[in-house]
Coordinates of C-alpha atoms in Angstrom, one line a residue:
X28 CA 40.7 -17.7 -0.6
X29 CA 39.1 -15.8 -3.5
X30 CA 40.7 -17.3 -6.7
X31 CA 37.9 -15.5 -9.1
X32 CA 36.8 -11.9 -9.6
X33 CA 33.9 -11.6 -12.1
X34 CA 32.7 -8.5 -13.4
X35 CA 28.9 -7.3 -12.7
X36 CA 26.5 -9.6 -15.0
X37 CA 23.3 -8.6 -16.3
X38 CA 20.6 -10.2 -18.6
X39 CA 17.6 -8.8 -19.9
X40 CA 14.6 -10.7 -22.4
X41 CA 13.5 -9.9 -25.3
X42 CA 10.6 -8.5 -23.9
X43 CA 12.5 -6.8 -21.7
X44 CA 11.7 -8.0 -18.8
X45 CA 14.8 -8.0 -16.8
X46 CA 16.2 -11.9 -15.6
X47 CA 18.6 -9.8 -13.2
X48 CA 20.8 -7.0 -13.1
X49 CA 24.3 -6.3 -11.9
X50 CA 24.9 -9.6 -9.8
X51 CA 28.8 -9.9 -9.0
X52 CA 30.3 -12.5 -7.8
X53 CA 33.5 -13.9 -6.2
X54 CA 35.0 -17.3 -6.3
X55 CA 36.9 -18.7 -3.3
X56 CA 39.0 -21.6 -3.9
X57 CA 36.6 -24.7 -2.6
X58 CA 33.1 -25.9 -3.4
X59 CA 30.8 -23.1 -3.9
X60 CA 26.9 -24.1 -4.9
X61 CA 24.4 -21.2 -7.3
X62 CA 20.6 -22.2 -6.3
X63 CA 17.7 -20.6 -7.2
X64 CA 14.1 -22.1 -8.7
X65 CA 13.8 -22.9 -12.5
X66 CA 13.3 -19.7 -14.7
X67 CA 15.8 -17.9 -12.2
X68 CA 18.1 -17.7 -14.9
X69 CA 20.9 -19.6 -13.0
X70 CA 22.2 -21.5 -16.3
X71 CA 22.4 -18.2 -18.5
X72 CA 24.4 -16.4 -15.5
X73 CA 26.7 -19.9 -15.7
X74 CA 27.6 -18.9 -19.3
X75 CA 27.8 -15.4 -18.9
X76 CA 30.6 -16.1 -15.5
X77 CA 32.1 -18.8 -18.1
X78 CA 32.8 -16.3 -21.2
X79 CA 34.4 -14.0 -18.3
X80 CA 37.6 -17.0 -17.6
X81 CA 38.0 -18.8 -20.8
X82 CA 41.3 -19.9 -20.6
X83 CA 40.7 -21.3 -16.2
X84 CA 37.2 -22.1 -16.8
X85 CA 35.5 -25.2 -18.0
X86 CA 31.8 -25.1 -18.3
X87 CA 29.1 -28.7 -18.3
X88 CA 26.4 -27.1 -19.0
X89 CA 23.0 -28.5 -18.3
X90 CA 21.7 -30.0 -21.1
X91 CA 23.7 -31.2 -24.3
X92 CA 23.8 -29.4 -27.4
X93 CA 20.6 -29.9 -29.6
X94 CA 20.9 -33.1 -32.2
X95 CA 23.7 -34.8 -29.2
X96 CA 22.1 -37.8 -30.6
X97 CA 23.3 -37.8 -33.9
X98 CA 27.0 -36.7 -32.9
X99 CA 29.6 -39.0 -32.1
X100 CA 30.8 -39.5 -28.5
X101 CA 33.8 -37.7 -29.6
X102 CA 32.2 -35.4 -31.6
X103 CA 30.1 -34.4 -28.1
X104 CA 33.3 -34.0 -25.8
X105 CA 35.1 -32.3 -28.5
X106 CA 37.6 -34.4 -28.9
X107 CA 37.6 -35.7 -32.3
X108 CA 40.7 -33.7 -33.4
X109 CA 43.1 -35.1 -31.0
X110 CA 41.9 -38.7 -31.4
X111 CA 42.4 -38.6 -35.2
X112 CA 45.8 -37.3 -34.3
X113 CA 46.5 -39.9 -31.8
X114 CA 45.4 -42.3 -34.9
X115 CA 47.4 -40.7 -37.1
X116 CA 51.0 -40.5 -34.9
X117 CA 50.0 -44.3 -34.0
X118 CA 50.1 -44.8 -37.8
X119 CA 53.4 -43.1 -38.1
X120 CA 52.7 -39.7 -39.1
X121 CA 54.5 -37.4 -36.5
X122 CA 54.7 -33.5 -37.6
X123 CA 54.4 -30.5 -35.5
X124 CA 50.8 -30.2 -36.5
X125 CA 49.6 -33.3 -34.7
X126 CA 51.7 -33.0 -31.9
X127 CA 50.3 -29.8 -31.6
X128 CA 46.6 -31.2 -31.5
X129 CA 47.4 -34.2 -28.9
X130 CA 49.1 -31.5 -26.5
X131 CA 49.4 -33.6 -24.0
X132 CA 47.0 -35.2 -23.9
X133 CA 48.8 -39.2 -25.0
X134 CA 46.6 -41.2 -22.8
X135 CA 43.6 -39.6 -24.3
X136 CA 41.9 -42.4 -25.7
X137 CA 43.3 -45.4 -24.0
X138 CA 41.7 -43.6 -20.8
X139 CA 38.5 -43.0 -22.3
X140 CA 38.5 -46.4 -23.2
X141 CA 38.4 -47.4 -19.9
X142 CA 36.0 -45.1 -18.5
X143 CA 33.5 -46.6 -21.5
X144 CA 34.3 -49.6 -19.1
X145 CA 33.7 -48.9 -16.3
X146 CA 30.3 -47.4 -16.7
X147 CA 29.4 -50.8 -18.6
X148 CA 29.0 -48.8 -22.0
X149 CA 30.0 -50.8 -25.4
X150 CA 34.4 -49.9 -25.5
X151 CA 34.1 -48.0 -28.8
X152 CA 35.7 -44.2 -28.5
X153 CA 33.9 -43.2 -32.0
X154 CA 30.1 -45.0 -30.9
X155 CA 27.0 -42.9 -30.9
X156 CA 25.7 -40.7 -28.3
X157 CA 22.1 -42.4 -28.8
X158 CA 23.8 -45.5 -27.9
X159 CA 24.6 -44.9 -24.6
X160 CA 22.0 -43.9 -21.8
X161 CA 21.2 -40.6 -19.9
X162 CA 23.2 -41.6 -16.8
X163 CA 26.0 -43.1 -19.0
X164 CA 26.3 -39.8 -21.2
X165 CA 26.5 -38.0 -18.1
X166 CA 29.1 -39.9 -16.8
X167 CA 31.5 -39.2 -19.2
X168 CA 30.2 -35.9 -19.9
X169 CA 31.5 -35.1 -16.1
X170 CA 34.4 -37.5 -16.7
X171 CA 35.9 -34.7 -19.4
X172 CA 35.6 -31.8 -17.4
X173 CA 37.7 -33.1 -14.5
X174 CA 40.0 -34.4 -16.7
X175 CA 41.0 -31.3 -18.3
X176 CA 42.4 -30.1 -15.0
X177 CA 40.6 -26.6 -15.5
X178 CA 41.3 -24.2 -12.4
X179 CA 38.0 -23.6 -12.2
X180 CA 34.8 -26.3 -12.7
X181 CA 31.0 -25.1 -13.2
X182 CA 28.6 -28.1 -13.3
X183 CA 25.1 -27.2 -13.8
X184 CA 23.3 -30.0 -12.0
X185 CA 25.9 -32.6 -12.8
X186 CA 24.2 -35.6 -10.7
X187 CA 21.0 -35.5 -13.2
X188 CA 20.5 -39.0 -14.3
X189 CA 23.2 -40.8 -12.3
X190 CA 22.5 -43.5 -10.2
X191 CA 23.6 -43.9 -6.6
X192 CA 27.1 -45.7 -7.6
X193 CA 28.1 -42.6 -10.0
X194 CA 26.8 -39.9 -7.2
X195 CA 29.4 -41.4 -5.2
X196 CA 32.4 -41.3 -8.0
X197 CA 31.1 -37.5 -8.3
X198 CA 31.5 -36.4 -4.7
X199 CA 34.8 -38.5 -5.1
X200 CA 35.7 -36.7 -7.9
X201 CA 34.7 -33.2 -6.6
X202 CA 36.7 -34.2 -3.2
X203 CA 39.8 -35.4 -5.7
X204 CA 39.8 -32.0 -8.1
X205 CA 39.2 -30.0 -4.4
X206 CA 42.1 -31.6 -2.8
X207 CA 45.0 -29.8 -6.1
X208 CA 46.2 -26.3 -4.3
X209 CA 43.9 -23.3 -6.3
X210 CA 40.8 -24.9 -7.2
X211 CA 37.2 -24.4 -7.3
X212 CA 33.9 -25.5 -8.6
X213 CA 31.1 -23.8 -8.4
X214 CA 27.9 -26.5 -8.1
X215 CA 24.3 -25.2 -10.0
X216 CA 22.0 -27.7 -8.6
X217 CA 19.2 -29.0 -6.3
X218 CA 20.7 -32.2 -5.4
X219 CA 20.4 -32.2 -1.5
X220 CA 23.3 -34.3 -0.9
X221 CA 25.5 -32.4 -3.3
X222 CA 24.8 -29.0 -1.9
X223 CA 25.3 -30.6 1.7
X224 CA 29.2 -30.6 0.4
X225 CA 29.5 -27.0 -0.2
X226 CA 31.1 -24.2 1.8
X227 CA 29.3 -20.8 0.6
X228 CA 26.0 -21.3 -1.2
X229 CA 25.1 -18.3 -3.3
X230 CA 20.9 -17.9 -4.2
X231 CA 19.7 -15.7 -7.2
X232 CA 16.2 -14.8 -6.8
X233 CA 14.1 -11.6 -8.2
X234 CA 15.6 -9.9 -5.6
X235 CA 19.3 -10.4 -6.4
X236 CA 21.9 -12.7 -5.4
X237 CA 22.1 -13.4 -2.0
X238 CA 25.5 -14.9 -0.2
X239 CA 25.4 -17.7 2.6
X240 CA 28.4 -19.0 4.2
X241 CA 27.7 -22.9 4.8
X242 CA 26.1 -25.9 3.5
X243 CA 22.7 -26.4 2.3
X244 CA 21.3 -27.6 5.5
X245 CA 23.2 -24.1 7.3
X246 CA 21.6 -21.8 4.2
X247 CA 18.1 -23.4 5.2
X248 CA 18.6 -22.4 8.6
X249 CA 19.7 -18.8 7.7
X250 CA 17.3 -18.5 4.6
X251 CA 14.4 -18.7 7.5
X252 CA 15.9 -16.6 10.2
X253 CA 16.2 -13.9 7.3
X254 CA 12.8 -14.2 5.8
X255 CA 10.8 -13.7 9.1
X256 CA 13.3 -10.9 10.2
X257 CA 11.8 -9.4 7.1
X258 CA 8.2 -10.2 7.2
X259 CA 8.3 -8.5 10.4
X260 CA 10.2 -5.5 8.7
X261 CA 7.2 -5.3 6.7
X262 CA 4.5 -5.5 9.1
X263 CA 6.4 -2.4 10.8
X264 CA 6.9 -0.8 8.2
X265 CA 3.3 -0.9 6.7
X266 CA 1.6 0.0 10.6
X267 CA 4.2 2.9 10.1
X268 CA 3.0 3.8 6.5
X269 CA -0.8 3.5 8.0
X270 CA -0.2 5.9 10.6
X271 CA 1.5 8.2 8.7
X272 CA -1.6 8.1 6.3
X273 CA -4.0 8.2 9.8
X274 CA -2.2 11.4 11.3
X275 CA -2.1 13.1 8.0
X276 CA -5.9 12.4 7.7
X277 CA -6.7 13.5 11.0
X278 CA -4.5 17.3 10.4
X279 CA -6.5 18.1 6.8
X280 CA -9.5 17.4 9.3
X281 CA -8.7 19.4 11.5
X282 CA -7.2 22.3 9.4
X283 CA -10.8 22.3 7.5
X284 CA -12.5 22.1 10.5
X285 CA -10.6 25.5 11.5
X286 CA -11.1 27.1 8.4
X287 CA -15.7 26.4 8.5
X288 CA -14.8 27.9 12.4
X289 CA -12.5 31.3 11.1
X290 CA -15.5 31.9 8.5
X291 CA -17.9 31.7 10.6
X292 CA -16.5 34.0 12.8
X293 CA -15.7 37.0 10.4
X294 CA -18.5 39.4 10.5
X295 CA -17.4 39.5 14.5
X296 CA -14.1 40.5 13.6
X297 CA -11.7 43.0 12.1
X298 CA -10.7 42.3 8.5
X299 CA -7.1 42.9 9.0
X300 CA -7.2 40.8 12.4
X301 CA -8.7 38.2 10.4
X302 CA -6.5 38.2 7.4
X303 CA -3.4 38.4 10.0
X304 CA -4.8 35.5 11.4
X305 CA -5.6 33.8 8.6
X306 CA -2.5 34.3 7.0
X307 CA -0.8 32.5 10.0
X308 CA -2.8 29.5 10.1
X309 CA -1.9 28.7 6.4
X310 CA 2.0 29.4 7.2
X311 CA 1.0 26.6 9.6
X312 CA -0.7 24.5 7.8
X313 CA 1.6 24.4 5.0
X314 CA 4.4 24.1 7.0
X315 CA 2.8 20.9 8.9
X316 CA 1.8 19.2 5.6
X317 CA 5.4 20.1 4.0
X318 CA 6.2 18.1 7.1
X319 CA 3.4 15.1 7.0
X320 CA 4.5 14.9 3.6
X321 CA 8.0 14.4 4.3
X322 CA 7.2 11.6 7.2
X323 CA 4.7 9.8 4.8
X324 CA 7.5 9.6 1.6
X325 CA 9.9 8.2 4.2
X326 CA 7.2 5.5 5.8
X327 CA 6.7 4.3 2.1
X328 CA 10.3 4.1 0.6
X329 CA 11.1 1.8 4.2
X330 CA 8.5 -0.1 3.1
X331 CA 9.3 -0.4 -0.5
X332 CA 12.8 -2.0 0.4
X333 CA 12.0 -3.8 2.9
X334 CA 9.2 -5.3 -0.6
X335 CA 12.3 -4.9 -3.0
X336 CA 14.5 -7.7 0.2
X337 CA 11.7 -10.3 -0.4
X338 CA 11.3 -12.4 -3.1
X339 CA 8.0 -12.2 -5.1
X340 CA 7.0 -16.0 -5.8
X341 CA 3.7 -17.1 -7.3
X342 CA 1.9 -20.0 -6.5
X343 CA 2.5 -22.8 -8.1
X344 CA 0.5 -25.9 -8.9
X345 CA 0.5 -29.5 -10.8
X346 CA -2.6 -30.6 -12.5
X347 CA -2.5 -34.4 -13.4
X348 CA -5.4 -35.1 -15.0
X349 CA -7.0 -38.8 -15.5
X350 CA -10.3 -40.4 -15.5
X351 CA -10.8 -43.0 -12.5
X352 CA -9.5 -46.9 -13.3
X353 CA -10.5 -50.4 -12.6
X354 CA -7.8 -51.3 -10.4
X355 CA -8.6 -54.9 -11.3
X356 CA -7.7 -54.3 -14.8
X357 CA -4.8 -55.8 -16.9
X358 CA -2.6 -52.4 -18.0
X359 CA 0.1 -54.6 -19.3
X360 CA 1.6 -58.6 -19.0
X361 CA 5.0 -59.2 -20.1
X362 CA 6.4 -62.9 -20.2
X363 CA 9.8 -63.3 -21.0
X364 CA 10.9 -60.1 -22.3
X365 CA 14.1 -58.8 -23.8
X366 CA 15.3 -55.8 -24.3
X367 CA 16.9 -54.8 -27.1
X368 CA 19.4 -52.9 -25.1
X369 CA 21.1 -53.6 -21.4
X370 CA 20.7 -56.4 -19.6
X371 CA 19.3 -59.8 -21.6
X372 CA 17.5 -61.1 -18.6
X373 CA 14.4 -61.8 -19.7
X374 CA 11.5 -59.9 -17.1
X375 CA 8.2 -61.3 -16.9
X376 CA 5.8 -58.8 -14.6
X377 CA 1.5 -58.5 -14.9
X378 CA 0.6 -54.8 -14.1
X379 CA -2.9 -53.4 -13.0
X380 CA -5.0 -50.2 -13.1
X381 CA -3.9 -48.4 -10.1
X382 CA -0.6 -49.6 -9.1
X383 CA 2.6 -47.4 -9.2
X384 CA 5.7 -48.9 -10.5
X385 CA 9.4 -48.1 -9.8
X386 CA 11.9 -49.1 -11.9
X387 CA 15.1 -49.9 -10.5
X388 CA 18.6 -50.5 -12.2
X389 CA 22.0 -49.0 -12.6
X390 CA 22.6 -46.8 -16.2
X391 CA 22.9 -48.3 -18.7
X392 CA 20.7 -51.5 -17.3
X393 CA 17.8 -50.5 -19.6
X394 CA 15.4 -48.6 -17.9
X395 CA 14.6 -46.1 -20.2
X396 CA 14.7 -48.9 -23.3
X397 CA 12.0 -50.7 -20.8
X398 CA 9.7 -47.8 -20.9
X399 CA 10.9 -47.1 -24.8
X400 CA 9.8 -50.3 -25.6
X401 CA 6.5 -49.6 -24.0
X402 CA 5.2 -46.8 -25.6
X403 CA 5.7 -49.1 -28.8
X404 CA 9.3 -46.8 -29.5
X405 CA 11.5 -49.7 -29.2
X406 CA 10.9 -53.7 -30.7
X407 CA 11.7 -56.0 -27.5
X408 CA 14.7 -58.5 -28.4
X409 CA 12.0 -61.5 -27.5
X410 CA 9.2 -62.7 -25.5
X411 CA 5.8 -60.9 -25.3
X412 CA 4.2 -57.9 -24.2
X413 CA 0.3 -57.5 -24.2
X414 CA -0.9 -53.8 -23.3
X415 CA -4.5 -53.2 -22.9
X416 CA -4.2 -49.6 -22.5
X417 CA -2.9 -46.3 -24.2
X418 CA 0.5 -44.7 -23.1
X419 CA 1.8 -41.4 -22.4
X420 CA 5.9 -41.0 -22.3
X421 CA 7.9 -38.8 -21.0
X422 CA 11.6 -39.4 -21.7
X423 CA 14.9 -37.9 -20.0
X424 CA 15.2 -35.3 -22.7
X425 CA 11.6 -34.5 -23.5
X426 CA 12.1 -35.7 -26.9
X427 CA 8.3 -34.7 -27.4
X428 CA 9.0 -30.6 -27.3
X429 CA 9.0 -28.8 -30.6
X430 CA 11.8 -26.2 -29.5
X431 CA 10.6 -23.9 -32.3
X432 CA 7.1 -23.6 -31.0
X433 CA 5.7 -22.3 -28.0
X434 CA 5.0 -23.6 -24.7
X435 CA 1.5 -22.8 -25.0
X436 CA 1.8 -24.3 -28.8
X437 CA 3.0 -27.2 -27.6
X438 CA 1.0 -28.3 -25.0
X439 CA -1.9 -27.2 -27.9
X440 CA -0.6 -29.6 -30.4
X441 CA -0.2 -33.1 -27.6
X442 CA -3.3 -32.3 -26.4
X443 CA -5.9 -31.0 -28.9
X444 CA -8.9 -30.8 -26.6
X445 CA -7.4 -28.4 -24.6
X446 CA -8.5 -24.6 -25.1
X447 CA -6.4 -22.2 -25.5
X448 CA -8.6 -20.4 -22.3
X449 CA -7.5 -23.9 -19.8
X450 CA -4.0 -24.5 -22.1
X451 CA -2.9 -21.2 -20.8
X452 CA -4.6 -21.9 -16.9
X453 CA -2.7 -25.0 -16.9
X454 CA 0.7 -23.5 -17.9
X455 CA 0.7 -20.5 -14.9
X456 CA -0.4 -22.7 -12.8
X457 CA 3.4 -24.6 -13.3
X458 CA 5.0 -21.1 -13.9
X459 CA 4.8 -20.4 -17.2
X460 CA 2.5 -17.3 -17.3
X461 CA 1.7 -14.7 -19.6
X462 CA 4.7 -14.1 -22.2
X463 CA 6.8 -17.3 -21.0
X464 CA 3.9 -19.3 -22.6
X465 CA 4.3 -17.6 -26.0
X466 CA 8.4 -18.3 -26.3
X467 CA 9.9 -20.6 -27.7
X468 CA 10.2 -24.2 -25.7
X469 CA 14.0 -24.3 -26.8
X470 CA 14.8 -21.1 -25.0
X471 CA 13.4 -22.4 -21.3
X472 CA 15.5 -23.9 -19.0
X473 CA 15.9 -27.4 -18.1
X474 CA 13.3 -26.9 -15.1
X475 CA 10.6 -25.0 -16.7
X476 CA 10.4 -27.6 -20.5
X477 CA 10.3 -30.4 -17.9
X478 CA 7.4 -28.6 -16.2
X479 CA 6.0 -28.5 -19.6
X480 CA 6.9 -32.0 -21.3
X481 CA 5.1 -33.1 -17.7
X482 CA 1.9 -31.0 -18.1
X483 CA 1.6 -32.4 -21.9
X484 CA 1.6 -36.6 -20.9
X485 CA -0.5 -35.8 -17.7
X486 CA -3.3 -34.5 -19.9
X487 CA -4.9 -37.9 -21.6
X488 CA -7.1 -40.0 -20.0
X489 CA -7.4 -43.6 -19.8
X490 CA -3.5 -43.8 -20.6
X491 CA -0.5 -45.0 -18.4
X492 CA 1.8 -42.7 -17.7
X493 CA 5.7 -43.6 -18.4
X494 CA 7.7 -41.1 -16.5
X495 CA 11.4 -41.5 -17.7
X496 CA 13.8 -38.8 -14.5
X497 CA 10.7 -36.9 -14.0
X498 CA 12.2 -34.7 -11.0
X499 CA 15.4 -34.2 -13.3
X500 CA 16.1 -29.9 -13.5
X501 CA 13.4 -29.4 -11.3
X502 CA 14.0 -26.9 -8.2
X503 CA 12.9 -28.6 -4.7
X504 CA 10.0 -26.7 -4.5
X505 CA 8.6 -28.2 -8.2
X506 CA 9.7 -31.1 -7.3
X507 CA 7.8 -31.3 -3.6
X508 CA 4.9 -30.4 -6.1
X509 CA 5.3 -32.9 -8.3
X510 CA 5.4 -35.8 -5.7
X511 CA 2.0 -34.3 -3.9
X512 CA 0.4 -34.6 -7.9
X513 CA 1.8 -38.1 -8.3
X514 CA 0.6 -38.9 -4.8
X515 CA -2.7 -38.1 -5.3
X516 CA -2.8 -39.1 -9.2
X517 CA -6.0 -41.1 -9.2
X518 CA -4.3 -44.1 -12.1
X519 CA -1.4 -45.8 -12.2
X520 CA 2.2 -45.1 -13.5
X521 CA 5.6 -46.2 -14.2
X522 CA 8.2 -44.3 -12.7
X523 CA 12.4 -43.9 -13.0
X524 CA 14.5 -42.7 -10.7
X525 CA 17.4 -41.9 -8.8
X526 CA 16.6 -39.7 -6.0
X527 CA 15.3 -42.2 -3.0
X528 CA 13.4 -39.1 -1.1
X529 CA 11.6 -38.4 -4.3
X530 CA 10.4 -42.3 -4.9
X531 CA 9.7 -42.6 -1.0
X532 CA 6.9 -39.7 -1.7
X533 CA 5.1 -41.3 -4.6
X534 CA 3.2 -44.5 -2.6
X535 CA 5.1 -46.8 -4.7
X536 CA 3.4 -50.3 -4.4
X537 CA 6.1 -52.5 -7.1
X538 CA 9.4 -52.0 -8.1
X539 CA 10.8 -54.2 -10.9
X540 CA 14.7 -54.7 -10.9
X541 CA 16.5 -54.6 -14.3

């Protein structure tokens, strides 16, 4: 049953390039998914759709607002006024304005307190967001999205940062939400498990918006059949065009030959007869050329129509630079190391040159805290830590990016040895070509920011890579490219990820449970 009809949406970039034009979408009850490559405009489209249904729709954006670390959790969720009104009511202040602000959310403070305990966070409803892990924060943002009971939810990359238990919780909440009558979710995701739950998939690409009636597996099958058929149509259209061009060339050569023969005969026949024959020939040639041009134009249009249905995808590649390292060289040695946040159990480990370490643990256990400790950003609570190498740290929220600087400026600032030509080549290889390399990092999509940040940390020799969920925000193809690049990386790295498929392909040889 169709629940929501949206007006056509278009969006153009600042340089005039059209991101998409006249995208029209209808949503049925149940779970629909929107997929597409990084930078195709999914998040922009989601914002436009949400603006059309402000009373019925809640949009969970892919990224929290800028400077979210300085906000309180209540401010981030937009419930500060409600919580204050509940406190005023508890203190005996009861007036029309206070009751209006509460608006039926009588148990909000208690419910938030309970949810904080469930995610393993401190039970303080006024705490700063910086005290929460990325997974805990995203869990709470999702909790608030479901809590409001809007008929339509648009969830942009909701499984980012979530551990296995939180992903299961998300699947259960989606199922519970959709059990209500007249409810719908538009899911924007690259998470295969979530996409398998969808009943309809929409794909946004340079060719427009395509609808597939099924889950991700069905989409893959139909997409492959569609692309094969389009390729066959294109090959046939190219053959038709080549044939029309050959026929036109042959006809032109024959006409020129006849004209040459006519000129030779001019001396032996009467002028009137020759002029008559010439006029007839010219009329026939003119009619034939008109027909040939019409057929040629039809063949060209047919080819253009097929090309318009095919997405233009330029190849991408991650170039991760590292010098050959001594596999026996000790890089990190920790003895009874206790972290400032998360689990307080002592950690002891010894990592050498080419080890590939996977940090495992639940949201809030201290995985990011350990990486920040290794990067020298947080002091350990106790124990000994010795580093015999430089480190490059990529955090979950790509904090090393300057949002106001261009992608090119960010890369050259962090990697000053790179020439402008080399930097542009690296950016182009990751899909940040031409004008996109000159855009401020703050206007790039989440996936594009992650690709930029990954380039910035990976162009330093003799450094240990500390990667905190580098696969977040990336489309499936880009994630596969990153997988291949890390697998071929000639040095060691430490990685946090909750994607078992991603981790399984990295050649991990060491696991540290936190």
